[in-house]
mmCIF file of C-alpha atoms and ligand atoms in Angstrom:
data_model
loop_
_atom_site.group_PDB
_atom_site.id
_atom_site.type_symbol
_atom_site.label_atom_id
_atom_site.label_comp_id
_atom_site.label_asym_id
_atom_site.label_seq_id
_atom_site.Cartn_x
_atom_site.Cartn_y
_atom_site.Cartn_z
ATOM 1 C CA MET A 10 -6.982 -53.195 21.802
ATOM 2 C CA SER A 11 -4.807 -50.091 22.044
ATOM 3 C CA LEU A 12 -2.761 -48.509 19.315
ATOM 4 C CA ALA A 13 0.786 -47.356 19.933
ATOM 5 C CA ILE A 14 -0.190 -43.727 20.387
ATOM 6 C CA ARG A 15 2.115 -42.279 23.037
ATOM 7 C CA SER A 16 0.932 -38.694 22.824
ATOM 8 C CA ARG A 17 -2.777 -38.506 23.560
ATOM 9 C CA PRO A 18 -3.928 -34.868 23.892
ATOM 10 C CA ARG A 19 -7.264 -36.117 25.166
ATOM 11 C CA ARG A 20 -5.632 -37.014 28.509
ATOM 12 C CA ASN A 21 -5.407 -33.270 29.159
ATOM 13 C CA ARG A 22 -9.130 -32.928 28.555
ATOM 14 C CA LYS A 23 -10.276 -35.902 30.574
ATOM 15 C CA ASP A 24 -11.970 -34.122 33.480
ATOM 16 C CA PRO A 25 -12.805 -30.609 34.662
ATOM 17 C CA VAL A 26 -9.854 -30.417 37.030
ATOM 18 C CA VAL A 27 -7.311 -31.275 34.385
ATOM 19 C CA ARG A 28 -9.010 -29.004 31.866
ATOM 20 C CA ALA A 29 -8.871 -26.104 34.304
ATOM 21 C CA PHE A 30 -5.102 -26.618 34.834
ATOM 22 C CA HIS A 31 -4.249 -25.386 31.392
ATOM 23 C CA ARG A 32 -7.152 -23.168 30.390
ATOM 24 C CA GLU A 33 -5.519 -20.199 28.685
ATOM 25 C CA SER A 34 -8.252 -17.573 28.504
ATOM 26 C CA ASP A 35 -10.813 -16.395 30.985
ATOM 27 C CA VAL A 36 -13.603 -13.841 30.947
ATOM 28 C CA GLY A 37 -14.897 -11.920 33.921
ATOM 29 C CA PRO A 38 -16.529 -8.628 34.822
ATOM 30 C CA GLN A 39 -13.096 -7.059 35.278
ATOM 31 C CA HIS A 40 -12.612 -7.342 31.521
ATOM 32 C CA PHE A 41 -15.769 -5.482 30.544
ATOM 33 C CA ILE A 42 -16.629 -1.967 29.505
ATOM 34 C CA TYR A 43 -20.416 -1.750 29.324
ATOM 35 C CA PRO A 44 -21.810 0.427 26.488
ATOM 36 C CA LEU A 45 -25.013 2.239 27.455
ATOM 37 C CA PHE A 46 -27.319 4.443 25.402
ATOM 38 C CA ILE A 47 -28.669 7.582 27.020
ATOM 39 C CA HIS A 48 -31.251 10.171 26.050
ATOM 40 C CA GLY A 49 -32.947 13.154 27.609
ATOM 41 C CA GLY A 50 -36.414 11.605 27.901
ATOM 42 C CA ASP A 51 -37.806 10.347 31.168
ATOM 43 C CA VAL A 52 -38.691 6.812 30.097
ATOM 44 C CA ASP A 53 -36.463 4.006 28.839
ATOM 45 C CA VAL A 54 -37.099 3.284 25.160
ATOM 46 C CA PRO A 55 -36.300 -0.293 24.092
ATOM 47 C CA ILE A 56 -34.164 -0.690 20.962
ATOM 48 C CA GLY A 57 -35.904 -3.044 18.560
ATOM 49 C CA SER A 58 -32.849 -4.668 17.029
ATOM 50 C CA MET A 59 -31.015 -4.966 20.351
ATOM 51 C CA PRO A 60 -33.309 -6.920 22.681
ATOM 52 C CA GLY A 61 -32.441 -6.144 26.291
ATOM 53 C CA CYS A 62 -30.963 -2.716 25.470
ATOM 54 C CA SER A 63 -32.761 0.620 25.710
ATOM 55 C CA ARG A 64 -32.171 4.275 25.305
ATOM 56 C CA LEU A 65 -31.982 4.988 29.000
ATOM 57 C CA SER A 66 -33.541 7.882 30.892
ATOM 58 C CA PRO A 67 -31.410 9.324 33.697
ATOM 59 C CA ALA A 68 -33.234 7.119 36.215
ATOM 60 C CA GLY A 69 -32.884 4.073 33.956
ATOM 61 C CA LEU A 70 -29.170 4.713 33.575
ATOM 62 C CA PHE A 71 -28.616 4.907 37.306
ATOM 63 C CA ALA A 72 -30.565 1.701 37.862
ATOM 64 C CA GLU A 73 -28.598 -0.107 35.155
ATOM 65 C CA VAL A 74 -25.221 1.067 36.473
ATOM 66 C CA GLU A 75 -26.256 0.018 39.969
ATOM 67 C CA ARG A 76 -27.088 -3.480 38.724
ATOM 68 C CA ALA A 77 -23.864 -3.733 36.742
ATOM 69 C CA ARG A 78 -21.714 -2.645 39.661
ATOM 70 C CA ALA A 79 -23.429 -5.144 41.925
ATOM 71 C CA VAL A 80 -21.871 -7.924 39.837
ATOM 72 C CA GLY A 81 -18.464 -6.312 39.356
ATOM 73 C CA VAL A 82 -18.853 -4.358 36.115
ATOM 74 C CA ASN A 83 -17.359 -1.010 37.002
ATOM 75 C CA ALA A 84 -16.674 0.598 33.622
ATOM 76 C CA VAL A 85 -19.243 2.055 31.255
ATOM 77 C CA VAL A 86 -19.060 3.858 27.929
ATOM 78 C CA LEU A 87 -21.891 6.222 27.108
ATOM 79 C CA PHE A 88 -23.519 6.954 23.757
ATOM 80 C CA PRO A 89 -26.105 9.748 23.561
ATOM 81 C CA ALA A 90 -29.218 10.065 21.435
ATOM 82 C CA ILE A 91 -29.461 13.793 20.806
ATOM 83 C CA ASP A 92 -32.641 15.722 19.921
ATOM 84 C CA ASP A 93 -32.812 16.455 16.212
ATOM 85 C CA ALA A 94 -33.325 20.131 17.042
ATOM 86 C CA LEU A 95 -29.801 20.241 18.517
ATOM 87 C CA LYS A 96 -28.084 18.642 15.525
ATOM 88 C CA THR A 97 -26.050 20.933 13.258
ATOM 89 C CA PRO A 98 -23.548 20.468 10.423
ATOM 90 C CA ASP A 99 -20.633 21.175 12.786
ATOM 91 C CA GLY A 100 -22.038 19.214 15.728
ATOM 92 C CA ARG A 101 -21.332 22.044 18.162
ATOM 93 C CA GLU A 102 -23.698 20.639 20.779
ATOM 94 C CA CYS A 103 -20.958 18.091 21.502
ATOM 95 C CA PHE A 104 -19.020 20.621 23.553
ATOM 96 C CA ASN A 105 -21.947 22.337 25.270
ATOM 97 C CA PRO A 106 -20.969 22.070 28.950
ATOM 98 C CA ASP A 107 -24.655 21.964 29.913
ATOM 99 C CA GLY A 108 -25.536 19.331 27.315
ATOM 100 C CA LEU A 109 -26.930 15.882 28.096
ATOM 101 C CA TYR A 110 -23.554 14.179 27.872
ATOM 102 C CA PRO A 111 -21.419 16.269 30.265
ATOM 103 C CA ARG A 112 -24.335 16.456 32.709
ATOM 104 C CA THR A 113 -24.618 12.669 32.703
ATOM 105 C CA ILE A 114 -20.877 12.149 33.239
ATOM 106 C CA ALA A 115 -20.893 14.549 36.184
ATOM 107 C CA ALA A 116 -23.948 12.910 37.726
ATOM 108 C CA LEU A 117 -22.429 9.426 37.466
ATOM 109 C CA LYS A 118 -19.113 10.528 38.954
ATOM 110 C CA ALA A 119 -20.889 12.387 41.773
ATOM 111 C CA ARG A 120 -22.819 9.257 42.683
ATOM 112 C CA TRP A 121 -19.967 6.756 42.168
ATOM 113 C CA PRO A 122 -16.517 8.412 42.201
ATOM 114 C CA ASP A 123 -14.830 5.056 41.556
ATOM 115 C CA LEU A 124 -16.946 4.214 38.490
ATOM 116 C CA CYS A 125 -14.746 4.260 35.367
ATOM 117 C CA VAL A 126 -16.555 6.502 32.902
ATOM 118 C CA VAL A 127 -15.403 6.081 29.318
ATOM 119 C CA THR A 128 -16.626 8.705 26.869
ATOM 120 C CA ASP A 129 -17.170 8.661 23.125
ATOM 121 C CA VAL A 130 -15.582 11.341 20.974
ATOM 122 C CA ALA A 131 -17.097 11.712 17.482
ATOM 123 C CA LEU A 132 -19.626 14.032 15.918
ATOM 124 C CA ASP A 133 -22.206 11.555 14.619
ATOM 125 C CA PRO A 134 -24.741 11.852 17.467
ATOM 126 C CA TYR A 135 -24.649 15.648 17.093
ATOM 127 C CA SER A 136 -24.256 15.977 13.326
ATOM 128 C CA SER A 137 -27.227 16.802 11.129
ATOM 129 C CA ASP A 138 -25.366 14.841 8.447
ATOM 130 C CA GLY A 139 -24.933 11.759 10.629
ATOM 131 C CA HIS A 140 -21.194 11.686 10.015
ATOM 132 C CA ASP A 141 -18.361 11.453 12.512
ATOM 133 C CA GLY A 142 -16.785 14.556 10.986
ATOM 134 C CA ILE A 143 -17.839 17.831 9.407
ATOM 135 C CA VAL A 144 -19.145 17.432 5.851
ATOM 136 C CA ALA A 145 -18.024 19.978 3.225
ATOM 137 C CA ALA A 146 -20.347 21.263 0.489
ATOM 138 C CA ASP A 147 -18.904 18.738 -1.955
ATOM 139 C CA GLY A 148 -19.509 15.832 0.437
ATOM 140 C CA ARG A 149 -15.924 15.371 1.650
ATOM 141 C CA ILE A 150 -15.366 14.841 5.363
ATOM 142 C CA LEU A 151 -13.091 17.617 6.614
ATOM 143 C CA ASN A 152 -10.288 16.202 8.755
ATOM 144 C CA ASP A 153 -8.478 19.041 10.485
ATOM 145 C CA GLU A 154 -11.572 21.180 11.029
ATOM 146 C CA THR A 155 -13.209 18.144 12.652
ATOM 147 C CA VAL A 156 -10.233 17.481 14.919
ATOM 148 C CA GLU A 157 -10.571 21.008 16.327
ATOM 149 C CA VAL A 158 -14.170 20.301 17.332
ATOM 150 C CA LEU A 159 -13.247 16.869 18.722
ATOM 151 C CA CYS A 160 -10.692 18.519 21.016
ATOM 152 C CA LYS A 161 -13.411 20.796 22.390
ATOM 153 C CA GLN A 162 -15.662 17.779 22.835
ATOM 154 C CA ALA A 163 -12.939 15.858 24.702
ATOM 155 C CA LEU A 164 -12.263 18.843 26.964
ATOM 156 C CA ALA A 165 -15.955 19.214 27.823
ATOM 157 C CA GLN A 166 -15.977 15.545 28.796
ATOM 158 C CA ALA A 167 -12.777 15.804 30.847
ATOM 159 C CA ARG A 168 -14.101 18.846 32.704
ATOM 160 C CA ALA A 169 -17.229 16.867 33.540
ATOM 161 C CA GLY A 170 -15.108 14.091 35.048
ATOM 162 C CA ALA A 171 -14.445 11.525 32.297
ATOM 163 C CA ASP A 172 -11.803 8.948 33.190
ATOM 164 C CA ILE A 173 -11.040 7.622 29.708
ATOM 165 C CA ILE A 174 -11.688 9.460 26.443
ATOM 166 C CA ALA A 175 -12.358 7.201 23.483
ATOM 167 C CA PRO A 176 -12.286 8.831 20.035
ATOM 168 C CA SER A 177 -14.309 6.664 17.631
ATOM 169 C CA ASP A 178 -14.240 9.076 14.682
ATOM 170 C CA MET A 179 -11.156 7.838 12.758
ATOM 171 C CA MET A 180 -9.927 11.309 11.778
ATOM 172 C CA ASP A 181 -6.148 11.513 11.255
ATOM 173 C CA GLY A 182 -4.130 13.063 14.062
ATOM 174 C CA ARG A 183 -6.930 13.267 16.577
ATOM 175 C CA VAL A 184 -5.240 11.234 19.310
ATOM 176 C CA GLY A 185 -2.233 13.567 19.468
ATOM 177 C CA ALA A 186 -4.381 16.677 19.223
ATOM 178 C CA ILE A 187 -6.699 15.498 22.009
ATOM 179 C CA ARG A 188 -3.686 14.521 24.174
ATOM 180 C CA ASP A 189 -2.239 18.018 23.757
ATOM 181 C CA ALA A 190 -5.577 19.691 24.476
ATOM 182 C CA LEU A 191 -6.075 17.614 27.638
ATOM 183 C CA ASP A 192 -2.531 18.199 28.876
ATOM 184 C CA ALA A 193 -2.752 21.937 28.209
ATOM 185 C CA GLU A 194 -5.660 22.114 30.663
ATOM 186 C CA GLY A 195 -3.952 19.929 33.233
ATOM 187 C CA PHE A 196 -5.875 16.729 32.492
ATOM 188 C CA THR A 197 -2.690 14.681 32.373
ATOM 189 C CA GLY A 198 -4.389 11.831 34.230
ATOM 190 C CA VAL A 199 -7.222 11.398 31.750
ATOM 191 C CA SER A 200 -6.537 8.405 29.480
ATOM 192 C CA ILE A 201 -7.115 8.007 25.765
ATOM 193 C CA LEU A 202 -8.529 4.763 24.397
ATOM 194 C CA ALA A 203 -8.072 5.091 20.638
ATOM 195 C CA TYR A 204 -10.347 3.357 18.181
ATOM 196 C CA THR A 205 -7.266 2.321 16.239
ATOM 197 C CA ALA A 206 -8.615 -0.217 13.759
ATOM 198 C CA LYS A 207 -12.234 0.731 13.284
ATOM 199 C CA TYR A 208 -13.671 -0.792 10.160
ATOM 200 C CA ALA A 209 -16.389 0.497 7.819
ATOM 201 C CA SER A 210 -18.651 -2.294 8.980
ATOM 202 C CA ALA A 211 -22.246 -3.243 8.291
ATOM 203 C CA PHE A 212 -22.332 -4.665 11.829
ATOM 204 C CA TYR A 213 -23.006 -1.162 13.202
ATOM 205 C CA GLY A 214 -26.559 -1.153 11.821
ATOM 206 C CA PRO A 215 -28.466 -1.631 15.099
ATOM 207 C CA PHE A 216 -26.338 1.009 16.849
ATOM 208 C CA ARG A 217 -27.240 3.595 14.241
ATOM 209 C CA GLU A 218 -30.895 2.723 14.716
ATOM 210 C CA ALA A 219 -30.437 3.052 18.477
ATOM 211 C CA LEU A 220 -29.089 6.578 18.158
ATOM 212 C CA ASP A 221 -30.820 7.576 14.941
ATOM 213 C CA SER A 222 -27.319 8.469 13.740
ATOM 214 C CA ALA A 223 -27.048 6.841 10.312
ATOM 215 C CA PRO A 224 -25.284 8.995 7.698
ATOM 216 C CA ARG A 225 -27.824 11.058 5.757
ATOM 217 C CA GLY A 226 -25.681 10.764 2.665
ATOM 218 C CA GLY A 227 -22.764 8.609 1.540
ATOM 219 C CA ASP A 228 -20.990 6.140 3.801
ATOM 220 C CA LYS A 229 -18.043 6.184 6.200
ATOM 221 C CA LYS A 230 -15.506 4.539 3.905
ATOM 222 C CA THR A 231 -13.270 7.605 3.560
ATOM 223 C CA TYR A 232 -12.434 7.458 7.252
ATOM 224 C CA GLN A 233 -13.256 3.987 8.595
ATOM 225 C CA MET A 234 -11.057 1.116 7.404
ATOM 226 C CA ASP A 235 -11.670 -1.315 4.574
ATOM 227 C CA PRO A 236 -12.746 -4.710 5.988
ATOM 228 C CA ALA A 237 -10.321 -6.341 3.548
ATOM 229 C CA ASN A 238 -7.262 -4.842 5.267
ATOM 230 C CA GLY A 239 -5.017 -6.053 8.077
ATOM 231 C CA ARG A 240 -1.667 -4.340 7.444
ATOM 232 C CA GLU A 241 -3.315 -0.942 7.565
ATOM 233 C CA ALA A 242 -4.256 -1.617 11.194
ATOM 234 C CA LEU A 243 -0.544 -1.764 12.035
ATOM 235 C CA ARG A 244 -0.028 1.632 10.461
ATOM 236 C CA GLU A 245 -2.854 3.095 12.535
ATOM 237 C CA LEU A 246 -1.369 1.401 15.608
ATOM 238 C CA ALA A 247 2.045 2.992 15.076
ATOM 239 C CA LEU A 248 0.445 6.429 14.755
ATOM 240 C CA ASP A 249 -1.805 6.072 17.800
ATOM 241 C CA GLU A 250 1.122 4.867 19.907
ATOM 242 C CA ALA A 251 3.286 7.760 18.753
ATOM 243 C CA GLU A 252 0.447 10.201 19.451
ATOM 244 C CA GLY A 253 0.140 9.016 23.036
ATOM 245 C CA ALA A 254 -2.754 6.549 23.106
ATOM 246 C CA ASP A 255 -2.947 4.624 26.375
ATOM 247 C CA MET A 256 -5.010 1.787 24.925
ATOM 248 C CA VAL A 257 -5.907 0.762 21.401
ATOM 249 C CA MET A 258 -9.086 -0.790 20.046
ATOM 250 C CA VAL A 259 -10.201 -3.130 17.307
ATOM 251 C CA LYS A 260 -13.803 -2.863 16.170
ATOM 252 C CA PRO A 261 -15.862 -4.936 15.416
ATOM 253 C CA ALA A 262 -14.399 -7.834 17.425
ATOM 254 C CA GLY A 263 -15.658 -11.266 16.361
ATOM 255 C CA PRO A 264 -15.143 -10.921 12.604
ATOM 256 C CA TYR A 265 -11.733 -9.264 13.193
ATOM 257 C CA LEU A 266 -10.007 -11.652 15.623
ATOM 258 C CA ASP A 267 -6.980 -11.820 13.331
ATOM 259 C CA VAL A 268 -6.589 -8.052 13.619
ATOM 260 C CA ILE A 269 -6.739 -8.256 17.420
ATOM 261 C CA ARG A 270 -3.981 -10.855 17.280
ATOM 262 C CA ARG A 271 -1.830 -8.766 14.938
ATOM 263 C CA LEU A 272 -2.083 -5.798 17.263
ATOM 264 C CA ARG A 273 -1.417 -8.016 20.293
ATOM 265 C CA ASP A 274 1.817 -9.203 18.692
ATOM 266 C CA ALA A 275 2.853 -5.673 17.752
ATOM 267 C CA THR A 276 2.223 -3.594 20.874
ATOM 268 C CA ALA A 277 2.720 -3.644 24.631
ATOM 269 C CA LEU A 278 -0.316 -1.385 25.119
ATOM 270 C CA PRO A 279 -3.563 -2.797 26.483
ATOM 271 C CA ILE A 280 -5.934 -3.806 23.699
ATOM 272 C CA ALA A 281 -9.683 -3.338 23.710
ATOM 273 C CA ALA A 282 -12.112 -5.030 21.341
ATOM 274 C CA TYR A 283 -15.660 -3.876 20.679
ATOM 275 C CA GLN A 284 -18.252 -6.594 20.236
ATOM 276 C CA VAL A 285 -20.594 -4.308 18.321
ATOM 277 C CA SER A 286 -24.345 -4.002 18.036
ATOM 278 C CA GLY A 287 -24.633 -6.321 15.024
ATOM 279 C CA GLU A 288 -22.691 -9.070 16.786
ATOM 280 C CA TYR A 289 -25.031 -8.682 19.756
ATOM 281 C CA ALA A 290 -28.114 -8.678 17.547
ATOM 282 C CA MET A 291 -27.052 -11.859 15.736
ATOM 283 C CA LEU A 292 -26.502 -13.805 18.931
ATOM 284 C CA LYS A 293 -29.728 -12.508 20.477
ATOM 285 C CA ALA A 294 -31.842 -13.207 17.409
ATOM 286 C CA ALA A 295 -30.634 -16.755 16.929
ATOM 287 C CA SER A 296 -31.010 -17.446 20.651
ATOM 288 C CA GLU A 297 -34.547 -16.042 20.748
ATOM 289 C CA ARG A 298 -35.480 -18.498 18.010
ATOM 290 C CA GLY A 299 -33.975 -21.336 19.947
ATOM 291 C CA TRP A 300 -31.374 -21.895 17.247
ATOM 292 C CA LEU A 301 -28.438 -21.242 19.570
ATOM 293 C CA ASP A 302 -27.910 -21.660 23.299
ATOM 294 C CA GLU A 303 -27.511 -18.020 24.340
ATOM 295 C CA GLU A 304 -25.494 -18.515 27.510
ATOM 296 C CA ARG A 305 -22.977 -20.744 25.799
ATOM 297 C CA VAL A 306 -22.535 -18.862 22.523
ATOM 298 C CA VAL A 307 -22.172 -15.561 24.331
ATOM 299 C CA MET A 308 -19.430 -16.942 26.581
ATOM 300 C CA GLU A 309 -17.730 -18.571 23.617
ATOM 301 C CA SER A 310 -17.792 -15.339 21.621
ATOM 302 C CA LEU A 311 -16.197 -13.472 24.537
ATOM 303 C CA VAL A 312 -13.571 -16.112 25.318
ATOM 304 C CA ALA A 313 -12.579 -16.097 21.641
ATOM 305 C CA ILE A 314 -12.030 -12.339 21.781
ATOM 306 C CA ARG A 315 -9.853 -12.756 24.881
ATOM 307 C CA ARG A 316 -7.957 -15.653 23.264
ATOM 308 C CA ALA A 317 -7.232 -13.486 20.226
ATOM 309 C CA GLY A 318 -5.453 -11.077 22.555
ATOM 310 C CA ALA A 319 -7.911 -8.499 23.847
ATOM 311 C CA ASP A 320 -7.473 -7.310 27.428
ATOM 312 C CA VAL A 321 -10.794 -5.541 27.645
ATOM 313 C CA ILE A 322 -14.068 -6.074 25.811
ATOM 314 C CA LEU A 323 -16.778 -3.554 25.114
ATOM 315 C CA THR A 324 -19.905 -5.681 25.096
ATOM 316 C CA TYR A 325 -23.637 -5.169 25.463
ATOM 317 C CA PHE A 326 -23.661 -8.531 27.257
ATOM 318 C CA ALA A 327 -21.505 -7.201 30.112
ATOM 319 C CA ARG A 328 -24.109 -7.058 32.871
ATOM 320 C CA GLN A 329 -25.913 -10.195 31.727
ATOM 321 C CA VAL A 330 -22.723 -12.272 31.685
ATOM 322 C CA ALA A 331 -21.452 -10.847 34.961
ATOM 323 C CA GLU A 332 -24.772 -11.683 36.618
ATOM 324 C CA ARG A 333 -24.570 -15.235 35.428
ATOM 325 C CA LEU A 334 -20.969 -15.617 36.590
ATOM 326 C CA ALA A 335 -22.062 -14.249 39.973
ATOM 327 C CA GLY A 336 -24.914 -16.718 40.131
ATOM 328 C CA VAL A 337 -27.671 -14.116 39.869
ATOM 329 C CA ARG A 338 -30.804 -15.600 38.345
ATOM 330 C CA PRO A 339 -31.668 -14.030 34.968
ATOM 331 C CA GLY A 340 -34.294 -11.342 35.389
ATOM 332 C CA LYS A 341 -35.808 -8.763 33.132
ATOM 333 C CA SER A 342 -32.967 -7.084 31.332
ATOM 334 C CA GLY A 343 -32.584 -3.347 31.374
HETATM 335 C C1 PBG B 426 -19.720 6.230 15.745
HETATM 336 C C2 PBG B 426 -19.825 4.923 16.437
HETATM 337 C C3 PBG B 426 -20.414 3.787 15.894
HETATM 338 C C4 PBG B 426 -20.329 2.794 16.855
HETATM 339 C C5 PBG B 426 -19.683 3.331 17.971
HETATM 340 N N1 PBG B 426 -19.366 4.661 17.685
HETATM 341 C C6 PBG B 426 -21.116 3.579 14.606
HETATM 342 C C7 PBG B 426 -20.509 4.097 13.382
HETATM 343 O O1 PBG B 426 -19.282 4.247 13.263
HETATM 344 O O2 PBG B 426 -21.271 4.372 12.479
HETATM 345 C C8 PBG B 426 -20.870 1.418 16.665
HETATM 346 C C9 PBG B 426 -21.025 0.559 17.849
HETATM 347 C C10 PBG B 426 -21.904 -0.617 17.636
HETATM 348 O O3 PBG B 426 -22.327 -0.928 16.516
HETATM 349 O O4 PBG B 426 -22.192 -1.270 18.642
HETATM 350 N N2 PBG B 426 -18.841 7.164 16.235
#
């Protein structure tokens, strides 16, 4: 017998063709920025809490970028592990033109001029205190003094050939200051991707292990945002827009989908979302135990981020997912 139900949403789910008609969100390699860890050593060093990711040697980096490009991932963001001997309280190694980071940018751009190289601006990899800014004697993080160093860092990256500069430090006023510094040297075509709503999150744990960059003292709560807050993200958005950001970011992604949506509804700028190391580690760990189906949960996590309103996703799964979409059989991951 049939009930008098005239509207049956299930009719629009009845087969793959009909489902595809009205699918609202998609995920492909064109949406990815692939975060890669680099170091000066000549072997790749696997990261324990991020299976499939390593601190890459120069040769390892080139091989990984080659593989990613082969399946359509043509944007990378680099994070350096810096020798302890080069770390100082003011992080000055970050603007050394001969340092690991600028050298790597230049080498990538020389090999692949059309590769989109996104660079990280923040002091933590270079800071003997493990903070994104300069730490004063009393433990405070100095804002304006830090911004001066960040501008030098951004310029060193632009001179080396960076396409998009991404400040992840959360100091006030750094987007405008970096924009001015870039423009003053003629880098008007270099973009800024602002970490607009970056939360003081415990999901960064594996990343800090990867770079050995955990704060030596205190935490990052005086500059990164309180996970309890959504409205504050709109305030940061207004400032970053006014200061000239080309794109804005929400980070982490999965636990902050509502924040992505709030930004989506409030700005015409492209939005990026960073599926961070802890999100990656969770999905990998549960999959390794056979508790979750890796392929399916990874896709679902990424589609959800797109559905929330992100244009671009920074994800450690970028190459893996792109390979699967391209029909490449899973191999040993880099
Ligand atoms: C620091 C930085 C962090 C991440 C990117 N840039 C960690 C932090 O703020 O302590 C985290 C990324 C991840 O967890 O994948 N400038």
